[in-house]
Amino acid sequence: MANARMLAAKANNTNIGSFIIMALVLGSCVANGEYLGGGRELTGNPTVFDITQFGAVGDGRTNTFKAFLKAWIQVCASPVPATLLVPKGNFLAGPIIFAGPCKSKVTVNVQGTISATTSGFATPEWILFERVDNVHLTGPGIIHGRGEAVWAADGCGKKFKCNLPPTSLKFRNIVNLEVSGISSVNAKAFHMFLVKTVNVNIHNIKIIAPAESPNTDGIHLSNADNVRILDSFIGTGDDCVSVGRGSNNVTVERVVCGPGHGLSVGSLGKYLNEEDVSGIHFRNCTMRNTDNGLRIKSWGGSTPSKAVDIHFEDIIMENVKNPIIIDQNYGSRGGESRVAISDVLFKGVRGTTITKDFVQFMCSKSVPCKGVRVEDVNLNFVGNKGGHQSASGGLIGSLCNNANVILGGKVNFPLCPK
């Protein structure tokens, strides 16, 4: 405990390495059954810890990371369910680590705004929840990444190796996570990143960034199982939702996407020996003015893996570019992809597109796509200016390479001409 207090005292004089201090103090204090601020034990009814009671100032200028640390230690050590409250105000904060394990269920209730500092990030995330089971992040407050200050310097694109700016919200090694009510605005890179999480319920959130903001994926999943993303609005400069390696049993329903790069599985195969992906279902979603629609993407030159049971159903599109895509030549690395894609369904897709090739299946020669079903797809080509139909009045066709495509129901365009 003495070491923890010494680190905390040092934090009063410097902001350097604040995220390291937070993790070390939490581990030391909880292990000793003591808390930064007096060592009192918590008993009784569920407890609320307001960060302003620990020195936070909501003026948008004062770095409040120490107040988050002090409040979190109390919340995490509580033997009864406890809440960390961010009241109304604009609270500036550098890197924050909410580390567990905790003794009971914890809630972080954001009523105001948490704004990121523009520098001082030694790790690839701004706010990290790690090893905290049974956690609920709720709003209606705002997580503001202030990405506009760094986007101009982001030259990552599709580079194989690149150090992205920090993710706004990362959840790692968590069982039973709920996120609701919050808004994430202008993340420096990814808005929300789930890795090694199980049993996740994300609903009624907003994710907002300009269409031109680079690498601002809305929600990205990696090794995430049993995930539900429901009733939310996501408009960014990259994928609205991207489901990556090792993710299984993912449901995305009633999500409005746009602007952005669409609803995606992948990219897959970027790294060696990636885990398989299965049971990814998108239903009853709306896409508006997106650069891509429904997409599966994998890197060339990958090691073997599988992507199976991927369904896109009952999707409304408004002026969408590249509405239906399987792209196994994604990225800049050469060679054939060895991600085996099978049991894919595109059903009940309707609306308007600005691309003449409605369906583009560009599968791998080494592992052709199998069991790709296209059913009841009714798209209208409107040209490059939404709302004005082209002179031809409709669709040109589709492209299919190395794909076993099964046609069903009503489709208003010629599918995969030989």
Coordinates of C-alpha atoms in Angstrom, one line a residue:
M1 CA 0.0 0.0 0.0
A2 CA 2.9 2.3 0.7
N3 CA 4.1 1.9 -2.9
A4 CA 0.7 2.6 -4.2
R5 CA 0.5 5.9 -2.2
M6 CA 3.9 6.9 -3.4
L7 CA 2.8 6.4 -7.0
A8 CA -0.3 8.4 -6.4
A9 CA 1.7 11.2 -4.9
K10 CA 3.9 11.2 -7.9
A11 CA 0.8 11.4 -10.1
N12 CA -0.1 14.7 -8.4
N13 CA 3.0 16.2 -10.0
T14 CA 3.0 14.7 -13.4
N15 CA 0.6 13.4 -16.1
I16 CA 3.2 11.2 -17.7
G17 CA 2.4 7.5 -17.6
S18 CA -1.0 8.0 -16.0
F19 CA -2.4 4.8 -17.4
I20 CA 0.5 2.8 -15.8
I21 CA -0.1 4.5 -12.4
M22 CA -3.8 3.7 -12.6
A23 CA -3.2 0.0 -13.1
L24 CA -0.5 -0.3 -10.4
V25 CA -2.4 1.6 -7.8
L26 CA -5.6 -0.4 -8.4
G27 CA -3.8 -3.8 -8.1
S28 CA -1.9 -2.8 -5.0
C29 CA -4.9 -1.2 -3.2
V30 CA -7.4 -3.9 -3.9
A31 CA -4.9 -6.7 -3.0
N32 CA -4.4 -5.1 0.4
G33 CA -8.1 -4.4 1.0
E34 CA -7.4 -0.7 1.2
Y35 CA -8.5 2.2 -0.9
L36 CA -6.9 5.4 -2.1
G37 CA -8.5 8.0 0.2
G38 CA -8.7 6.5 3.6
G39 CA -8.9 2.7 3.6
R40 CA -12.6 2.6 4.7
E41 CA -14.6 -0.5 3.8
L42 CA -17.9 -0.4 2.0
T43 CA -21.0 -2.1 3.3
G44 CA -24.7 -1.8 2.9
N45 CA -26.8 -0.8 -0.1
P46 CA -25.6 -0.4 -3.7
T47 CA -23.4 2.7 -3.7
V48 CA -22.8 5.5 -6.2
F49 CA -19.3 7.2 -6.4
D50 CA -19.4 10.6 -8.2
I51 CA -16.1 11.5 -9.7
T52 CA -16.5 15.1 -8.6
Q53 CA -16.3 13.9 -5.0
F54 CA -12.8 12.7 -5.9
G55 CA -11.6 16.0 -7.4
A56 CA -12.9 15.9 -11.0
V57 CA -13.6 19.3 -12.5
G58 CA -16.0 19.4 -15.5
D59 CA -14.5 22.4 -17.2
G60 CA -13.1 20.6 -20.3
R61 CA -9.6 21.7 -19.4
T62 CA -8.5 19.9 -16.2
N63 CA -7.2 16.4 -16.7
T64 CA -9.3 14.3 -14.4
F65 CA -7.7 10.8 -14.8
K66 CA -6.8 10.7 -11.0
A67 CA -10.4 11.2 -10.0
F68 CA -11.5 8.3 -12.3
L69 CA -8.8 6.2 -10.6
K70 CA -9.9 7.0 -7.1
A71 CA -13.6 6.5 -7.8
W72 CA -12.9 3.2 -9.7
I73 CA -10.9 1.7 -6.8
Q74 CA -13.9 2.3 -4.5
V75 CA -16.4 0.9 -7.0
C76 CA -14.3 -2.2 -7.9
A77 CA -13.7 -3.1 -4.2
S78 CA -17.3 -2.8 -3.2
P79 CA -18.9 -6.0 -2.0
V80 CA -22.3 -4.8 -3.3
P81 CA -23.2 -3.5 -6.8
A82 CA -21.7 -0.1 -7.2
T83 CA -21.7 2.7 -9.7
L84 CA -19.1 5.2 -10.9
L85 CA -21.0 8.3 -11.9
V86 CA -19.8 10.9 -14.4
P87 CA -22.2 13.8 -13.8
K88 CA -23.1 16.6 -16.2
G89 CA -20.1 18.6 -17.3
N90 CA -17.1 18.1 -19.7
F91 CA -14.4 16.0 -18.1
L92 CA -11.0 15.9 -19.8
A93 CA -9.1 12.7 -19.3
G94 CA -6.0 11.0 -20.6
P95 CA -5.7 7.2 -20.7
I96 CA -8.0 5.4 -18.3
I97 CA -7.8 1.8 -17.2
F98 CA -10.8 0.2 -15.5
A99 CA -9.1 -3.0 -14.4
G100 CA -10.5 -5.9 -12.4
P101 CA -11.4 -8.4 -11.2
C102 CA -14.0 -6.6 -9.1
K103 CA -16.0 -7.9 -6.1
S104 CA -19.5 -7.3 -7.4
K105 CA -21.3 -6.0 -10.5
V106 CA -20.1 -2.5 -11.5
T107 CA -21.8 0.2 -13.5
V108 CA -20.2 3.3 -15.2
N109 CA -23.0 5.8 -15.7
V110 CA -22.0 8.7 -18.0
Q111 CA -24.4 11.6 -17.7
G112 CA -22.0 14.3 -19.0
T113 CA -19.1 14.2 -21.5
I114 CA -15.7 12.5 -21.2
S115 CA -13.3 14.2 -23.6
A116 CA -9.9 12.7 -24.6
T117 CA -6.6 14.5 -24.4
T118 CA -5.0 15.0 -27.8
S119 CA -1.7 13.3 -26.8
G120 CA 0.0 11.2 -24.2
F121 CA -1.2 7.7 -25.3
A122 CA 1.5 5.0 -24.9
T123 CA -1.0 2.2 -25.5
P124 CA -3.5 1.6 -28.3
E125 CA -6.6 2.6 -26.4
W126 CA -8.0 5.6 -24.5
I127 CA -10.5 3.9 -22.1
L128 CA -9.9 0.3 -21.4
F129 CA -12.1 -2.1 -19.4
E130 CA -10.1 -5.3 -18.6
R131 CA -10.9 -8.4 -16.6
V132 CA -14.1 -6.8 -15.3
D133 CA -17.0 -9.3 -15.4
N134 CA -20.6 -8.2 -15.1
V135 CA -20.0 -4.6 -16.1
H136 CA -22.5 -2.1 -17.5
L137 CA -21.5 1.1 -19.3
T138 CA -24.5 3.3 -19.7
G139 CA -25.5 6.9 -20.7
P140 CA -27.0 9.1 -22.0
G141 CA -23.6 10.8 -21.9
I142 CA -20.9 11.3 -24.6
I143 CA -17.5 9.7 -25.1
H144 CA -15.7 12.3 -27.2
G145 CA -12.4 11.1 -28.8
R146 CA -11.4 14.5 -30.3
G147 CA -10.1 12.6 -33.3
E148 CA -10.3 15.6 -35.5
A149 CA -7.0 16.7 -33.9
V150 CA -5.1 13.6 -35.3
W151 CA -7.0 12.4 -38.4
A152 CA -4.8 14.4 -40.8
A153 CA -1.7 12.6 -39.6
D154 CA -3.2 9.1 -40.0
G155 CA -1.7 7.4 -43.1
C156 CA -2.6 3.8 -42.3
G157 CA -5.1 3.0 -45.0
K158 CA -4.8 -0.7 -45.8
K159 CA -1.1 -1.0 -44.7
F160 CA -0.2 -4.4 -43.2
K161 CA 1.8 -2.8 -40.4
C162 CA 0.6 0.5 -39.0
N163 CA 0.2 2.0 -35.5
L164 CA -3.3 3.3 -35.4
P165 CA -4.3 6.2 -33.1
P166 CA -5.9 4.9 -29.9
T167 CA -9.3 3.2 -29.8
S168 CA -11.9 5.2 -27.7
L169 CA -13.4 2.2 -25.9
K170 CA -11.7 -1.2 -25.6
F171 CA -13.2 -4.1 -23.7
R172 CA -10.8 -7.1 -23.1
N173 CA -11.2 -10.3 -21.2
I174 CA -14.7 -9.7 -20.0
V175 CA -17.7 -12.0 -19.4
N176 CA -21.1 -10.4 -19.3
L177 CA -20.9 -6.9 -20.7
E178 CA -23.7 -4.4 -21.4
V179 CA -23.3 -1.1 -23.2
S180 CA -26.4 1.2 -23.6
G181 CA -27.4 4.7 -24.0
I182 CA -24.0 6.3 -24.7
S183 CA -22.8 8.2 -27.7
S184 CA -19.3 7.9 -29.0
V185 CA -18.2 10.9 -31.1
N186 CA -15.1 11.4 -33.3
A187 CA -12.9 8.6 -32.1
K188 CA -9.3 8.9 -33.0
A189 CA -9.5 5.4 -34.6
F190 CA -11.9 2.6 -33.6
H191 CA -14.9 3.8 -31.5
M192 CA -15.4 0.5 -29.8
F193 CA -13.2 -2.7 -29.8
L194 CA -14.2 -6.0 -28.2
V195 CA -11.5 -8.6 -27.8
K196 CA -11.8 -11.9 -25.9
T197 CA -15.3 -11.0 -24.6
V198 CA -18.2 -13.4 -23.9
N199 CA -21.9 -12.6 -23.5
V200 CA -22.1 -9.0 -24.8
N201 CA -25.3 -6.9 -25.2
I202 CA -24.9 -3.5 -26.9
H203 CA -28.1 -1.6 -27.6
N204 CA -29.5 1.9 -28.1
I205 CA -26.2 3.6 -28.7
K206 CA -25.0 6.2 -31.2
I207 CA -21.6 6.3 -32.9
I208 CA -20.8 9.4 -34.9
A209 CA -17.8 10.5 -37.0
P210 CA -17.5 12.2 -40.4
A211 CA -17.5 10.1 -43.6
E212 CA -13.9 11.2 -44.3
S213 CA -12.5 10.3 -40.9
P214 CA -9.9 7.4 -41.4
N215 CA -10.1 4.0 -39.6
T216 CA -13.0 5.1 -37.4
D217 CA -14.8 1.7 -37.3
G218 CA -17.9 1.8 -35.2
I219 CA -17.7 -1.6 -33.4
H220 CA -14.9 -4.1 -34.1
L221 CA -14.9 -7.6 -32.8
S222 CA -12.0 -10.0 -32.3
N223 CA -12.4 -13.3 -30.5
A224 CA -15.8 -12.2 -29.3
D225 CA -18.5 -14.8 -28.6
N226 CA -22.3 -14.4 -28.0
V227 CA -22.6 -10.8 -29.0
R228 CA -25.8 -8.8 -29.7
I229 CA -25.7 -5.3 -31.2
L230 CA -29.2 -3.9 -31.4
D231 CA -31.3 -0.8 -32.0
S232 CA -28.4 1.6 -32.7
F233 CA -27.2 4.3 -35.1
I234 CA -23.6 4.1 -36.5
G235 CA -22.2 6.6 -38.9
T236 CA -18.4 6.7 -39.4
G237 CA -15.6 6.9 -41.9
D238 CA -15.0 3.1 -41.9
D239 CA -17.0 -0.1 -41.2
C240 CA -20.1 0.5 -39.1
V241 CA -19.7 -3.0 -37.6
S242 CA -16.7 -5.3 -38.4
V243 CA -16.6 -8.9 -37.2
G244 CA -13.0 -10.2 -37.0
R245 CA -11.1 -13.3 -36.3
G246 CA -12.3 -15.9 -33.8
S247 CA -15.8 -14.4 -33.3
N248 CA -18.8 -16.6 -33.1
N249 CA -22.6 -16.3 -32.5
V250 CA -22.9 -12.6 -33.3
T251 CA -26.3 -10.9 -34.0
V252 CA -26.7 -7.4 -35.4
E253 CA -30.3 -6.2 -35.6
R254 CA -32.1 -3.0 -36.3
V255 CA -28.9 -1.0 -36.8
V256 CA -28.9 2.1 -39.0
C257 CA -25.5 2.4 -40.8
G258 CA -24.3 5.4 -42.7
P259 CA -22.1 7.0 -43.6
G260 CA -19.4 4.4 -43.5
H261 CA -18.0 1.3 -45.2
G262 CA -20.9 -0.9 -44.4
L263 CA -21.6 -4.0 -42.4
S264 CA -18.6 -6.4 -42.6
V265 CA -17.2 -9.7 -41.7
G266 CA -13.4 -9.2 -41.7
S267 CA -11.0 -8.4 -42.7
L268 CA -9.9 -12.0 -42.1
G269 CA -6.6 -13.7 -42.6
K270 CA -4.4 -10.7 -41.9
Y271 CA -2.5 -12.5 -39.2
L272 CA -1.0 -16.0 -38.9
N273 CA -3.2 -18.9 -37.7
E274 CA -6.4 -16.9 -37.2
E275 CA -9.3 -18.7 -35.4
D276 CA -12.4 -19.5 -37.4
V277 CA -15.5 -17.3 -37.6
S278 CA -19.1 -18.7 -37.5
G279 CA -22.7 -17.8 -36.8
I280 CA -22.6 -14.1 -37.9
H281 CA -26.2 -12.8 -38.6
F282 CA -27.2 -9.3 -39.7
R283 CA -31.0 -8.7 -39.8
N284 CA -33.4 -5.8 -40.3
C285 CA -30.7 -3.2 -40.8
T286 CA -30.8 0.0 -42.9
M287 CA -27.8 1.4 -44.8
R288 CA -27.7 5.0 -46.1
N289 CA -25.1 6.4 -48.5
T290 CA -22.4 3.9 -47.5
D291 CA -19.3 3.2 -49.6
N292 CA -20.0 -0.5 -49.3
G293 CA -23.0 -2.5 -48.3
L294 CA -22.8 -6.1 -47.0
R295 CA -19.3 -7.3 -47.2
I296 CA -17.0 -10.3 -46.4
K297 CA -13.4 -9.5 -46.9
S298 CA -10.2 -11.5 -46.4
W299 CA -6.5 -10.9 -47.1
G300 CA -4.5 -12.6 -49.8
G301 CA -1.6 -14.8 -48.8
S302 CA -3.4 -15.9 -45.6
T303 CA -3.0 -19.0 -43.5
P304 CA -6.0 -21.5 -43.6
S305 CA -9.1 -20.6 -41.6
K306 CA -12.9 -20.8 -42.1
A307 CA -15.8 -18.3 -42.2
V308 CA -19.1 -20.2 -42.1
D309 CA -22.8 -19.5 -41.4
I310 CA -22.9 -15.8 -42.4
H311 CA -26.3 -14.3 -43.0
F312 CA -27.5 -10.9 -44.2
E313 CA -31.3 -10.7 -44.1
D314 CA -34.0 -8.0 -44.6
I315 CA -31.7 -5.2 -45.3
I316 CA -32.8 -1.8 -46.7
M317 CA -30.3 0.2 -48.8
E318 CA -30.5 3.9 -49.8
N319 CA -28.0 5.0 -52.4
V320 CA -25.4 2.4 -51.4
K321 CA -22.2 1.8 -53.3
N322 CA -21.1 -1.9 -53.8
P323 CA -24.2 -3.4 -52.1
I324 CA -23.2 -7.0 -51.9
I325 CA -19.5 -8.1 -51.9
I326 CA -17.2 -11.0 -51.1
D327 CA -13.7 -9.7 -51.6
Q328 CA -10.9 -12.2 -51.0
N329 CA -8.2 -9.9 -52.4
Y330 CA -8.5 -7.3 -49.7
G331 CA -5.3 -5.6 -48.5
S332 CA -2.0 -5.1 -50.1
R333 CA -0.4 -8.5 -49.5
G334 CA 0.0 -10.9 -52.5
G335 CA -1.0 -14.5 -52.9
E336 CA -4.4 -16.3 -52.7
S337 CA -6.5 -16.1 -49.6
R338 CA -6.9 -19.4 -47.8
V339 CA -9.9 -18.3 -45.8
A340 CA -12.6 -20.9 -46.7
I341 CA -16.0 -19.1 -47.0
S342 CA -19.2 -21.2 -46.9
D343 CA -22.9 -21.1 -46.0
V344 CA -23.5 -17.5 -46.8
L345 CA -27.0 -16.0 -47.3
F346 CA -28.0 -12.6 -48.8
K347 CA -31.8 -12.5 -48.5
G348 CA -34.4 -9.8 -48.6
V349 CA -32.0 -7.0 -49.7
R350 CA -33.9 -4.1 -51.2
G351 CA -33.6 -0.4 -52.1
T352 CA -31.3 1.7 -54.2
T353 CA -27.6 1.5 -55.3
I354 CA -25.2 3.8 -57.2
T355 CA -23.2 0.8 -58.4
K356 CA -24.1 -1.1 -61.6
D357 CA -22.6 -4.4 -60.4
F358 CA -25.0 -5.2 -57.6
V359 CA -23.3 -8.4 -56.6
Q360 CA -19.5 -8.8 -56.6
F361 CA -18.2 -12.2 -55.5
M362 CA -14.4 -12.2 -55.9
C363 CA -13.5 -15.4 -54.2
S364 CA -10.2 -17.3 -53.8
K365 CA -8.9 -19.7 -56.5
S366 CA -7.4 -21.9 -53.8
V367 CA -10.6 -22.2 -51.7
P368 CA -13.6 -21.1 -53.8
C369 CA -16.7 -19.9 -51.9
K370 CA -19.2 -22.6 -51.3
G371 CA -23.0 -22.4 -50.7
V372 CA -23.5 -18.7 -51.4
R373 CA -27.2 -18.1 -51.6
V374 CA -28.8 -15.0 -53.1
E375 CA -32.6 -14.8 -52.5
D376 CA -35.2 -12.1 -53.0
V377 CA -32.8 -9.2 -53.8
N378 CA -34.5 -6.2 -55.4
L379 CA -32.2 -3.2 -55.9
N380 CA -32.7 -0.2 -58.2
F381 CA -29.7 1.5 -59.9
V382 CA -30.1 5.3 -59.4
G383 CA -26.8 6.5 -60.7
N384 CA -24.4 8.6 -58.8
K385 CA -26.9 11.2 -57.7
G386 CA -29.4 9.7 -55.2
G387 CA -33.0 10.0 -56.1
H388 CA -32.6 10.2 -59.9
Q389 CA -33.0 7.0 -61.8
S390 CA -30.5 6.3 -64.7
A391 CA -31.6 6.5 -68.3
S392 CA -31.4 2.7 -68.6
G393 CA -33.8 2.4 -65.8
G394 CA -32.0 -0.3 -63.9
L395 CA -29.3 -2.8 -63.3
I396 CA -26.4 -3.9 -65.3
G397 CA -25.5 -7.2 -63.6
S398 CA -23.1 -9.0 -61.3
L399 CA -19.6 -10.4 -61.1
C400 CA -18.7 -13.9 -59.8
N401 CA -15.3 -15.4 -59.6
N402 CA -14.6 -18.8 -58.0
A403 CA -18.0 -18.9 -56.2
N404 CA -20.7 -21.5 -56.1
V405 CA -23.8 -19.3 -56.1
I406 CA -27.3 -20.5 -55.5
L407 CA -30.2 -18.3 -56.7
G408 CA -33.6 -18.3 -55.0
G409 CA -36.8 -16.3 -54.8
K410 CA -37.0 -13.2 -56.9
V411 CA -33.9 -11.4 -58.1
N412 CA -34.3 -8.4 -60.4
F413 CA -30.9 -8.7 -62.1
P414 CA -28.9 -11.3 -64.1
L415 CA -26.8 -13.2 -61.6
C416 CA -23.2 -14.2 -62.5
P417 CA -23.3 -14.5 -66.3
K418 CA -20.9 -17.0 -67.8

